[in-house]
Coordinates of C-alpha atoms in Angstrom, one line a residue:
X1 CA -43.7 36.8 -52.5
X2 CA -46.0 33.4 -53.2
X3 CA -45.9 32.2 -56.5
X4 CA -48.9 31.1 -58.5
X5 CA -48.3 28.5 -61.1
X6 CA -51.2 28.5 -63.9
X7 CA -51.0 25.3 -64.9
X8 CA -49.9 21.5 -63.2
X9 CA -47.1 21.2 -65.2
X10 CA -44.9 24.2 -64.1
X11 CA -46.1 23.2 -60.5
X12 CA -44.5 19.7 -61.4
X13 CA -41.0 21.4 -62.6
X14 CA -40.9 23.7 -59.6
X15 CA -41.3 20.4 -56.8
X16 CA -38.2 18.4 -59.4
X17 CA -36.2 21.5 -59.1
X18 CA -36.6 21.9 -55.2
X19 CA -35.8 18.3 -54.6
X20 CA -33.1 18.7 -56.3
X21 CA -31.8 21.6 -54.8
X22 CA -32.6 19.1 -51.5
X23 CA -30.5 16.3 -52.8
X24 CA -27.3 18.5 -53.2
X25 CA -27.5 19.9 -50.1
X26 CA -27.3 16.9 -48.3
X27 CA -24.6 15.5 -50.4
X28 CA -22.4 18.2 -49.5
X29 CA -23.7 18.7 -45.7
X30 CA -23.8 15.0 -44.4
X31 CA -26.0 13.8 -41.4
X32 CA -24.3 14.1 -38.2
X33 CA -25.4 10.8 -36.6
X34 CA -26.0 8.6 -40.0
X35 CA -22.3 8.7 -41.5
X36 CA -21.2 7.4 -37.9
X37 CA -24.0 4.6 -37.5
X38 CA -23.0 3.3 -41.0
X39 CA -19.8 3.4 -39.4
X40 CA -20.2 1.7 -36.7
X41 CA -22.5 -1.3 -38.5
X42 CA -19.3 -1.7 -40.8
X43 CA -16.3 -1.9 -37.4
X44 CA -18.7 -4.2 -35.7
X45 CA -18.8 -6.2 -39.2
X46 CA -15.0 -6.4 -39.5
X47 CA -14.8 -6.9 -36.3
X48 CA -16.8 -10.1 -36.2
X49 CA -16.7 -11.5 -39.0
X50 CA -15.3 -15.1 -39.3
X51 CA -15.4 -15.1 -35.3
X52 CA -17.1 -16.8 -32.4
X53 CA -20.1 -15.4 -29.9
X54 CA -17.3 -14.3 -27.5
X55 CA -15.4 -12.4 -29.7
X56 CA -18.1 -10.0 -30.7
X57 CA -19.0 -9.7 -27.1
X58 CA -15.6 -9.0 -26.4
X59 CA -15.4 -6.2 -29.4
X60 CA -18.7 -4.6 -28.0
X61 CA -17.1 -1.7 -26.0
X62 CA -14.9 -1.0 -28.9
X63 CA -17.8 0.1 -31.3
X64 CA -18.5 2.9 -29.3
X65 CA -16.0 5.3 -31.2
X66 CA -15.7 5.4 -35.1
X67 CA -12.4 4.9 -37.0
X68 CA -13.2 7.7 -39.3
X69 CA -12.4 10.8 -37.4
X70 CA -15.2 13.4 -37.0
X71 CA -14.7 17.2 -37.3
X72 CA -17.1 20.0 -36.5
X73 CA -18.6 21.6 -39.5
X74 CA -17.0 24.5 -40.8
X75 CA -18.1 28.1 -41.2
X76 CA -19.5 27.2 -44.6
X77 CA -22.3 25.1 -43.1
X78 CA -23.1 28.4 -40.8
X79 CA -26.7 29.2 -40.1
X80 CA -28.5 31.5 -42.2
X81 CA -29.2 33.8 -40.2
X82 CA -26.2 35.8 -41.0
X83 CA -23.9 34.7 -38.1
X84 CA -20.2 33.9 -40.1
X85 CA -18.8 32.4 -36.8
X86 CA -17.9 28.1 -36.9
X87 CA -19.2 25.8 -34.9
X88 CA -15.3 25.6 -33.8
X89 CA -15.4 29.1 -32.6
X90 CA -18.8 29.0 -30.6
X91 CA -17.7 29.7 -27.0
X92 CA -17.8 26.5 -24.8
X93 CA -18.4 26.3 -20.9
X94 CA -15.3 26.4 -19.1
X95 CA -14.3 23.3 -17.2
X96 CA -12.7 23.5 -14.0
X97 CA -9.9 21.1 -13.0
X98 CA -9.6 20.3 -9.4
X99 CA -5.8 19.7 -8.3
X100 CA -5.0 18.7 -5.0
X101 CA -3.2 20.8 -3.0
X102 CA -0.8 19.3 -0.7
X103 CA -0.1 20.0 2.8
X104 CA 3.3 21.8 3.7
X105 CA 4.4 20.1 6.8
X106 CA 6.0 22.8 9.2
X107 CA 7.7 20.1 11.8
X108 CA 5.4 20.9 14.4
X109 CA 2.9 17.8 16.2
X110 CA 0.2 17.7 18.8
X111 CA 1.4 18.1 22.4
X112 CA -0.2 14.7 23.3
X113 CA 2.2 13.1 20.9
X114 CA 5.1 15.1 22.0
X115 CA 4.7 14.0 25.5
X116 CA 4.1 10.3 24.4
X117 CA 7.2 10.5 22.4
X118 CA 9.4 11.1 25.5
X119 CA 8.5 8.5 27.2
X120 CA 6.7 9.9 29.8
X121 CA 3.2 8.8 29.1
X122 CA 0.3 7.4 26.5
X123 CA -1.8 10.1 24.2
X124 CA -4.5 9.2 26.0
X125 CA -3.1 10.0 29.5
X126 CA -1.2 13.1 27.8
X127 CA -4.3 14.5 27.0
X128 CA -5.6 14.0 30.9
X129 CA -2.5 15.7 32.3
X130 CA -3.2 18.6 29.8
X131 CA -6.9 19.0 31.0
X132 CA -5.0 19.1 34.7
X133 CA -2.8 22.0 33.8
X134 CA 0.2 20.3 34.5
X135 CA 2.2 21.0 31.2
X136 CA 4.0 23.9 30.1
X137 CA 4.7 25.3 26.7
X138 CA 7.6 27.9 26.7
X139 CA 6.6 28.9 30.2
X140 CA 2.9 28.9 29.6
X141 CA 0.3 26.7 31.1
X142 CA -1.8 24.8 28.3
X143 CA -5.1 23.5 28.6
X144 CA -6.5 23.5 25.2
X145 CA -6.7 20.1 23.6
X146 CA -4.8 19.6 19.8
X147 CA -1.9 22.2 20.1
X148 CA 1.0 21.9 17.9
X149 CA 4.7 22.2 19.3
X150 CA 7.9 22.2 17.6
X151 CA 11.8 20.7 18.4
X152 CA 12.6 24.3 19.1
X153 CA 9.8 24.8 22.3
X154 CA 10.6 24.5 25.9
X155 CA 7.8 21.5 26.9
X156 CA 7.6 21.0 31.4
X157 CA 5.5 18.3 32.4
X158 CA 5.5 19.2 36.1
X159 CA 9.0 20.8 36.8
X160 CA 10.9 18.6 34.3
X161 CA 12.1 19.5 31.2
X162 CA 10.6 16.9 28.1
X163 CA 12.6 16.7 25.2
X164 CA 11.2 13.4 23.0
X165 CA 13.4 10.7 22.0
X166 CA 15.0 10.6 18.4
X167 CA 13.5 7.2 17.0
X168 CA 16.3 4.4 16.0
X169 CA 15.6 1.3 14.5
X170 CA 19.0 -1.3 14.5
X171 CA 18.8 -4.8 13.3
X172 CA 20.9 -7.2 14.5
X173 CA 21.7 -10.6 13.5
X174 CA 21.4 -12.2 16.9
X175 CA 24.3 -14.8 17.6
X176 CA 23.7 -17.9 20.2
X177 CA 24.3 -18.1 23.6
X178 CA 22.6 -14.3 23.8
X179 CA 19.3 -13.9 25.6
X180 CA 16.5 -11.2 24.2
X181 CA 16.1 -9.0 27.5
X182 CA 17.3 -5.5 28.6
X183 CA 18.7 -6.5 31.9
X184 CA 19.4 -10.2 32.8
X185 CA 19.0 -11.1 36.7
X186 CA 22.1 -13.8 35.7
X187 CA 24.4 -11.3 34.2
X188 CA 24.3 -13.3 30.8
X189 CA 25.0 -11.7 27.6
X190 CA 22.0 -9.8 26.1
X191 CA 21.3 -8.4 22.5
X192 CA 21.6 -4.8 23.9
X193 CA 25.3 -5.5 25.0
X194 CA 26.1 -6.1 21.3
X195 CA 24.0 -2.6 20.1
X196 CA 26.1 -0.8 22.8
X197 CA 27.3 1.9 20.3
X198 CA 24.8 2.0 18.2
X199 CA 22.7 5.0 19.6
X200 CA 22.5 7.3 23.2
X201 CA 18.6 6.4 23.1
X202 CA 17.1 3.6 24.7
X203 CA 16.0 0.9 22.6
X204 CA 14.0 -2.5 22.9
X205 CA 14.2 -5.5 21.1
X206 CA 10.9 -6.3 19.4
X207 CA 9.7 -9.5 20.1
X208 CA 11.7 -12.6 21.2
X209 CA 14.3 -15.2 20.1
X210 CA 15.2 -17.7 22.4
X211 CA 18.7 -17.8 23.7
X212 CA 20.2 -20.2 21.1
X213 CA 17.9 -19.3 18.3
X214 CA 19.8 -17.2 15.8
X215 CA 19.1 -14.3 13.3
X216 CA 17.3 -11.6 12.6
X217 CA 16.2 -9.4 15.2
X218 CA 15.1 -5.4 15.4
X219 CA 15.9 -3.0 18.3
X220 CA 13.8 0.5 18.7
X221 CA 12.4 2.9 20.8
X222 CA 9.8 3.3 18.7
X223 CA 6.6 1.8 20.6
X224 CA 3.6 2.2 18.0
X225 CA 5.7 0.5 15.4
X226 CA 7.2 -2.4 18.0
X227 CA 3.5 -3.0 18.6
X228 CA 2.1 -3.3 15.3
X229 CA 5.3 -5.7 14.2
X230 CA 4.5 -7.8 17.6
X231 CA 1.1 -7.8 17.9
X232 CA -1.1 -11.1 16.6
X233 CA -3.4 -9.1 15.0
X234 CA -1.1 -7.9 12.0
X235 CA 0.4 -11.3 11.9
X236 CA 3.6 -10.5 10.4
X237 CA 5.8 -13.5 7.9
X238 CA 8.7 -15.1 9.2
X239 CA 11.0 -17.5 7.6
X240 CA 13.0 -19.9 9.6
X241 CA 15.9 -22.4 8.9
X242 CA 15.6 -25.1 10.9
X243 CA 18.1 -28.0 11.3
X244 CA 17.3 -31.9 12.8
X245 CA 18.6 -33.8 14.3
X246 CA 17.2 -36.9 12.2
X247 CA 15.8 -36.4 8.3
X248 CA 11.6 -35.7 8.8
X249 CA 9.5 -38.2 6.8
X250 CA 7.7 -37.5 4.2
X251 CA 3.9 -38.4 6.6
X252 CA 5.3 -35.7 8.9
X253 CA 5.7 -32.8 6.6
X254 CA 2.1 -33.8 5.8
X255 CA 0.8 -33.3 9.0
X256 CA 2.9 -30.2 9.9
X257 CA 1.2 -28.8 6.1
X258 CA -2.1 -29.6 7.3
X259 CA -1.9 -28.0 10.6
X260 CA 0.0 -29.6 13.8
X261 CA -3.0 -29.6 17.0
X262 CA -0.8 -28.1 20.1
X263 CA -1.9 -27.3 23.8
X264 CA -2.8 -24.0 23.0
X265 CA -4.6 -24.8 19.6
X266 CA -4.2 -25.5 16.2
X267 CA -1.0 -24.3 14.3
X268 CA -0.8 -24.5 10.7
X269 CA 2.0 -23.0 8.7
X270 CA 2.0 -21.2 5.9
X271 CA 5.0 -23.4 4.1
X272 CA 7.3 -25.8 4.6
X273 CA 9.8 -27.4 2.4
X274 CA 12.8 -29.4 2.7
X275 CA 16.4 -27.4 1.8
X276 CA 18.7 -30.0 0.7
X277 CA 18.4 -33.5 0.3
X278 CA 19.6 -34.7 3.8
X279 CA 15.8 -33.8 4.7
X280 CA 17.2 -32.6 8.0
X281 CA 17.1 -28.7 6.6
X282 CA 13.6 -27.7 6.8
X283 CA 12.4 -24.7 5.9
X284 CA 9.3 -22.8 7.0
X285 CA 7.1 -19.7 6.9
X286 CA 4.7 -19.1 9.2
X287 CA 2.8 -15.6 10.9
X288 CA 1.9 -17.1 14.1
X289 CA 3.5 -15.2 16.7
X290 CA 3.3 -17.9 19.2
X291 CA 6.2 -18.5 22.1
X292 CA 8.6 -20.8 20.7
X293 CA 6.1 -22.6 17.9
X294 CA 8.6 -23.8 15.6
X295 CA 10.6 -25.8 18.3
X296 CA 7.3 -26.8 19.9
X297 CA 6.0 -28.2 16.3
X298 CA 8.5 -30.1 15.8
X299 CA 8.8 -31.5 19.3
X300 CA 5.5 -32.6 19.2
X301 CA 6.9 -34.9 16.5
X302 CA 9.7 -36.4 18.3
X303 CA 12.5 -34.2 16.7
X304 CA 15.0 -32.2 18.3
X305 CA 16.1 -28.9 16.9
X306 CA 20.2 -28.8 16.8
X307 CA 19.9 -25.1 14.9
X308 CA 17.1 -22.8 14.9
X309 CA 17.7 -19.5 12.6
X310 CA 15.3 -16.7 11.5
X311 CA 16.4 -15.4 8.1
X312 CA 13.5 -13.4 7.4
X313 CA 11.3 -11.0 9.8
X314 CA 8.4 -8.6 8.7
X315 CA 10.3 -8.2 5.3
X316 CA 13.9 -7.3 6.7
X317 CA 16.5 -10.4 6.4
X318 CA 20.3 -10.6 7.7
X319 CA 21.6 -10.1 4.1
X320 CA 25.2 -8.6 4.4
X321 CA 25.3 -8.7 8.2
X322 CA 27.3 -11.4 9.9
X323 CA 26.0 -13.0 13.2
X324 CA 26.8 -10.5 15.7
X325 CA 27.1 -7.9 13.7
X326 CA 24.5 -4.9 13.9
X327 CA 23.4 -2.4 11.4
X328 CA 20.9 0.9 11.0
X329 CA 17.6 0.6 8.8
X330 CA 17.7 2.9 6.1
X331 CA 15.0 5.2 5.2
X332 CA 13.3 3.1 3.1
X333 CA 13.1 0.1 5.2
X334 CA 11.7 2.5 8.1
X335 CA 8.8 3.8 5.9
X336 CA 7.9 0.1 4.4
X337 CA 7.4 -0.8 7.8
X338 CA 5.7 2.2 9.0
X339 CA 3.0 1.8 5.7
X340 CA 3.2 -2.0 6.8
X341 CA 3.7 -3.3 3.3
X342 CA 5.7 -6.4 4.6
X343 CA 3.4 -9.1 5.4

């Protein structure tokens, strides 16, 4: 019901009580969005104060959240429209978290790999003879392109049997007077008569070391990873001892830093540093993948190299393995190469 006030003065008394009534409500329900900018104004004048231009750029970000913890209003600031409930207890839109699920591996792989694996040809041409009709799976002709086989199926390509090779990776730390080949025409000592026993399978070696360069070498029948460790476009590090036969001056090792100009271009290593004080132990690290660079740098230079070692190769060294001697990669060497973290 409206109420009439006869004279100015009651009107007066009504407005005084109303504001008030006004005043106290505000004290006790405080602005959402003021108490926090007052905040704020007071961090970002802690923050600053006594300190240069950078530093209050630098606190910027932080003034986004208020020291002064904020809590949703109770059920006593309720509306008045009779709901008791709290802002606390007002239902919320559920969020949905996305988790990755993770693919269960069942051992099986494509048929163009399987066949590449034994030995018997690329993926590429795999997937040709597949198209031809010339492979069987488990006594059934397969034409269709992406199917899976397992250890346990009976693969033909033709009338032979294809079972693919187990991959073995051996390092050996090469000795001298051993050349890098599979079969040599001379009958000389090669570096897979020293990994006779080391596997059944056939292995490679994976690049070259010349017949009286020393160290560290890896064997496998693993072709996509020989390739990738080989190959100039991946430009793996090695690290070579190399031993003079005179002490290398000082305006040498300049010119070898800033890049030495061979037949077949420029070479520049990556570093090079004397070992001891003799000046005739020279070490360097370089990723060219050039036949015989380091002896050919040096050459160019009028020095003759009495001992030519690699101590380091794609990030697996000779640590613990005397020269001749042979070992297995573990697991964890096999998958640092396979991701290619070495450099």
């Amino acid at each position: 019901m409206r109420k009439n006030f006869s004279n100015d003065s009651s009107s007066k008394n009504y407005i005084r009580k109303n504001d008030r009534k006004a005043d106290r409500n505000a004290e006790r329900k405080p602005s959402r969005f003021g108490t926090q900018e007052k905040t704020y104004r007071k961090v970002y004048e802690d923050s600053t104060e006594g300190s240069d231009s950078f530093s209050k750029k630098r606190v910027g970000k932080s003034l986004t959240k208020s020291t002064e913890s904020y809590s949703r209003p109770t059920k006593k600031f309720a509306s008045s429209t009779g709901d008791k409930r709290s802002y606390n207890s007002v239902p919320r839109k559920p969020v949905l978290i996305k988790r990755k699920v993770e693919a269960v591996s069942d051992g099986k792989i494509r048929l163009n790999r399987y066949l590449a694996n034994s030995g018997i040809c690329s993926r590429r041409e795999a997937d040709e003879y597949i198209a031809a009709g010339v492979v069987r799976v488990n006594d059934v002709i397969v034409t269709e392109m992406g199917m899976k086989v397992g250890y346990d199926d009976k693969v033909h390509f033709h009338s032979q049997l294809v079972r693919p090779e187990k991959k073995v990776y051996v390092l050996l730390n090469k000795p001298k007077n051993c050349v890098t080949t599979s079969d040599d025409p001379q009958d000389r000592l090669t570096v897979l008569d020293l990994v006779k026993g080391a596997t059944n399978e056939r292995i490679y070696p994976v690049g070259r070391l010349d017949r009286n360069t020393t160290g560290v070498l890896l064997l496998t029948n693993d072709g996509d990873m020989a390739a990738k460790l080989t190959h100039p476009k991946y430009n793996k590090k090695k690290i070579y001892h190399v031993s003079l036969d005179s002490q290398l001056t000082n305006d040498d090792l300049t010119k070898i830093t800033n890049g030495i100009e061979l037949e077949d271009g420029l070479i520049v290593v990556d570093e090079v540093s004397f070992v001891d004080d003799t000046h005739k132990e020279i070490g360097v690290e370089i990723h060219s993948g050039k036949n015989r660079i380091v002896r050919r740098i040096f050459e160019s230079l009028g020095y003759k190299i009495i001992k030519l070692d690699r101590v380091y190769f794609a990030g697996l060294t000779k640590k613990n393995l005397s020269r001749g001697k042979w070992r297995h990669l573990s697991q964890m060497e096999i998958n640092m190469l396979k991701m290619g973290s070495f450099e």
